mmCIF file of C-alpha atoms in Angstrom:
data_model
loop_
_atom_site.group_PDB
_atom_site.id
_atom_site.type_symbol
_atom_site.label_atom_id
_atom_site.label_comp_id
_atom_site.label_asym_id
_atom_site.label_seq_id
_atom_site.Cartn_x
_atom_site.Cartn_y
_atom_site.Cartn_z
ATOM 1 C CA GLN A 1 126.773 -112.512 119.755
ATOM 2 C CA VAL A 2 124.348 -109.779 118.744
ATOM 3 C CA GLN A 3 122.910 -109.087 115.287
ATOM 4 C CA LEU A 4 121.556 -105.620 114.611
ATOM 5 C CA VAL A 5 119.161 -104.614 111.829
ATOM 6 C CA GLU A 6 118.293 -100.968 111.272
ATOM 7 C CA SER A 7 115.199 -99.582 109.570
ATOM 8 C CA GLY A 8 113.402 -96.286 109.111
ATOM 9 C CA GLY A 9 115.851 -94.332 107.012
ATOM 10 C CA GLY A 10 114.813 -92.388 103.937
ATOM 11 C CA LEU A 11 114.708 -89.095 102.080
ATOM 12 C CA VAL A 12 113.130 -86.162 103.891
ATOM 13 C CA GLN A 13 113.165 -82.379 103.715
ATOM 14 C CA ALA A 14 114.882 -80.065 106.146
ATOM 15 C CA GLY A 15 112.766 -79.629 109.254
ATOM 16 C CA ASP A 16 111.110 -83.033 108.965
ATOM 17 C CA SER A 17 111.328 -85.905 111.425
ATOM 18 C CA LEU A 18 112.342 -89.545 111.146
ATOM 19 C CA ARG A 19 112.431 -92.404 113.594
ATOM 20 C CA LEU A 20 115.074 -95.055 113.165
ATOM 21 C CA SER A 21 114.609 -98.489 114.680
ATOM 22 C CA CYS A 22 117.138 -101.169 115.430
ATOM 23 C CA ALA A 23 116.039 -104.734 116.042
ATOM 24 C CA ALA A 24 118.554 -106.823 117.920
ATOM 25 C CA SER A 25 118.837 -110.557 118.260
ATOM 26 C CA GLY A 26 120.571 -112.254 121.104
ATOM 27 C CA ARG A 27 119.557 -113.005 124.644
ATOM 28 C CA THR A 28 121.945 -110.479 126.159
ATOM 29 C CA PHE A 29 120.488 -107.395 124.456
ATOM 30 C CA SER A 30 119.081 -105.966 127.665
ATOM 31 C CA THR A 31 122.494 -105.985 129.313
ATOM 32 C CA TYR A 32 124.233 -103.882 126.661
ATOM 33 C CA THR A 33 124.650 -100.181 126.299
ATOM 34 C CA MET A 34 123.192 -99.385 122.859
ATOM 35 C CA GLY A 35 123.783 -96.467 120.557
ATOM 36 C CA TRP A 36 123.920 -94.862 117.150
ATOM 37 C CA PHE A 37 126.822 -93.686 115.034
ATOM 38 C CA ARG A 38 126.678 -92.058 111.608
ATOM 39 C CA GLN A 39 128.924 -91.587 108.632
ATOM 40 C CA ALA A 40 128.455 -88.671 106.270
ATOM 41 C CA PRO A 41 129.816 -88.791 102.711
ATOM 42 C CA GLY A 42 133.582 -88.418 102.708
ATOM 43 C CA LYS A 43 133.844 -88.435 106.504
ATOM 44 C CA GLY A 44 134.583 -90.920 109.241
ATOM 45 C CA ARG A 45 132.041 -92.498 111.531
ATOM 46 C CA GLU A 46 130.998 -90.328 114.439
ATOM 47 C CA PHE A 47 129.084 -90.935 117.634
ATOM 48 C CA VAL A 48 125.477 -89.713 117.751
ATOM 49 C CA ALA A 49 123.790 -91.081 120.882
ATOM 50 C CA ALA A 50 123.944 -93.830 123.484
ATOM 51 C CA ILE A 51 121.620 -95.274 126.103
ATOM 52 C CA SER A 52 122.284 -97.392 129.168
ATOM 53 C CA TRP A 53 120.896 -100.895 129.512
ATOM 54 C CA LYS A 54 118.175 -99.621 131.853
ATOM 55 C CA GLY A 55 117.398 -96.648 129.660
ATOM 56 C CA ASP A 56 118.001 -94.183 132.454
ATOM 57 C CA ILE A 57 121.217 -92.614 131.172
ATOM 58 C CA THR A 58 121.695 -91.118 127.729
ATOM 59 C CA TYR A 59 124.458 -89.255 125.938
ATOM 60 C CA TYR A 60 124.303 -87.212 122.748
ATOM 61 C CA THR A 61 126.765 -85.509 120.507
ATOM 62 C CA ASP A 62 126.405 -81.733 120.575
ATOM 63 C CA SER A 63 124.748 -81.572 117.159
ATOM 64 C CA ALA A 64 122.084 -84.082 118.211
ATOM 65 C CA GLN A 65 121.369 -82.664 121.650
ATOM 66 C CA GLY A 66 117.873 -81.211 121.794
ATOM 67 C CA ARG A 67 116.816 -82.600 118.394
ATOM 68 C CA PHE A 68 117.381 -86.352 118.686
ATOM 69 C CA THR A 69 116.070 -88.753 121.316
ATOM 70 C CA ILE A 70 117.376 -92.263 121.876
ATOM 71 C CA SER A 71 115.180 -94.825 123.608
ATOM 72 C CA ARG A 72 114.923 -98.584 123.999
ATOM 73 C CA ASP A 73 112.386 -101.284 124.649
ATOM 74 C CA ASN A 74 114.128 -104.272 126.183
ATOM 75 C CA ALA A 75 110.997 -106.399 125.933
ATOM 76 C CA LYS A 76 111.110 -105.942 122.149
ATOM 77 C CA ASN A 77 114.912 -106.011 121.817
ATOM 78 C CA THR A 78 114.682 -102.709 120.004
ATOM 79 C CA VAL A 79 116.389 -99.346 120.231
ATOM 80 C CA TYR A 80 115.092 -96.186 118.579
ATOM 81 C CA LEU A 81 116.436 -92.841 117.434
ATOM 82 C CA GLN A 82 113.802 -90.143 117.060
ATOM 83 C CA MET A 83 115.226 -87.353 114.910
ATOM 84 C CA ASN A 84 113.420 -84.018 114.746
ATOM 85 C CA SER A 85 114.206 -80.745 112.978
ATOM 86 C CA LEU A 86 116.468 -82.549 110.551
ATOM 87 C CA LYS A 87 119.124 -80.577 108.715
ATOM 88 C CA PRO A 88 120.995 -81.316 105.475
ATOM 89 C CA GLU A 89 124.141 -81.870 107.554
ATOM 90 C CA ASP A 90 122.384 -84.816 109.216
ATOM 91 C CA THR A 91 122.638 -86.671 105.904
ATOM 92 C CA ALA A 92 124.565 -89.870 106.584
ATOM 93 C CA VAL A 93 124.406 -93.611 106.944
ATOM 94 C CA TYR A 94 123.212 -94.298 110.484
ATOM 95 C CA TYR A 95 124.544 -97.356 112.280
ATOM 96 C CA CYS A 96 123.035 -99.063 115.290
ATOM 97 C CA VAL A 97 125.681 -100.262 117.722
ATOM 98 C CA ALA A 98 125.799 -102.450 120.788
ATOM 99 C CA ASP A 99 128.255 -103.081 123.594
ATOM 100 C CA LEU A 100 129.950 -99.729 123.850
ATOM 101 C CA PRO A 101 131.147 -97.911 126.948
ATOM 102 C CA LEU A 102 128.635 -95.583 128.573
ATOM 103 C CA ILE A 103 130.689 -92.406 128.207
ATOM 104 C CA PRO A 104 129.964 -89.039 126.573
ATOM 105 C CA THR A 105 132.052 -89.643 123.435
ATOM 106 C CA PRO A 106 132.751 -93.291 122.661
ATOM 107 C CA LEU A 107 135.027 -94.032 119.732
ATOM 108 C CA THR A 108 134.400 -96.452 116.895
ATOM 109 C CA ARG A 109 137.088 -98.767 118.244
ATOM 110 C CA ASP A 110 135.144 -99.035 121.498
ATOM 111 C CA VAL A 111 132.092 -100.586 119.825
ATOM 112 C CA GLY A 112 131.486 -104.323 120.049
ATOM 113 C CA TYR A 113 128.766 -104.816 117.435
ATOM 114 C CA TRP A 114 127.613 -102.880 114.367
ATOM 115 C CA GLY A 115 124.535 -103.005 112.211
ATOM 116 C CA GLN A 116 124.770 -102.625 108.447
ATOM 117 C CA GLY A 117 123.390 -99.098 108.451
ATOM 118 C CA THR A 118 120.432 -97.203 107.065
ATOM 119 C CA GLN A 119 120.654 -94.166 104.800
ATOM 120 C CA VAL A 120 119.178 -90.858 105.919
ATOM 121 C CA THR A 121 119.120 -88.068 103.360
ATOM 122 C CA VAL A 122 117.898 -84.581 104.220
ATOM 123 C CA SER A 123 117.272 -82.212 101.341
ATOM 124 C CA SER A 124 117.366 -78.440 101.736
#
């Protein structure tokens, strides 16, 4: 069992940066692929980024590639999402996830554990 708690969301202006953090509990954290999904108003949840248990393989959705960076610190049971050059279309609730397949586009049904989400709002 893994519990996930996100933090770091907020209201920013277009072009700003934010770093989301996800603190995980559970002794098996370091063995899981970790990631982030998001859900914009009126839309379904979509994949944003994923990172392998060693941190050596990452995947990003096209809209995040080049602007977002996922990383993890297994000693701290924490995964991060650094978001730069934010755009209004990045506005969404961001969910930390654990235990998902390490593939370019995992689906929501593939995810084992979800956090409760943190709101990110980008104003124009």
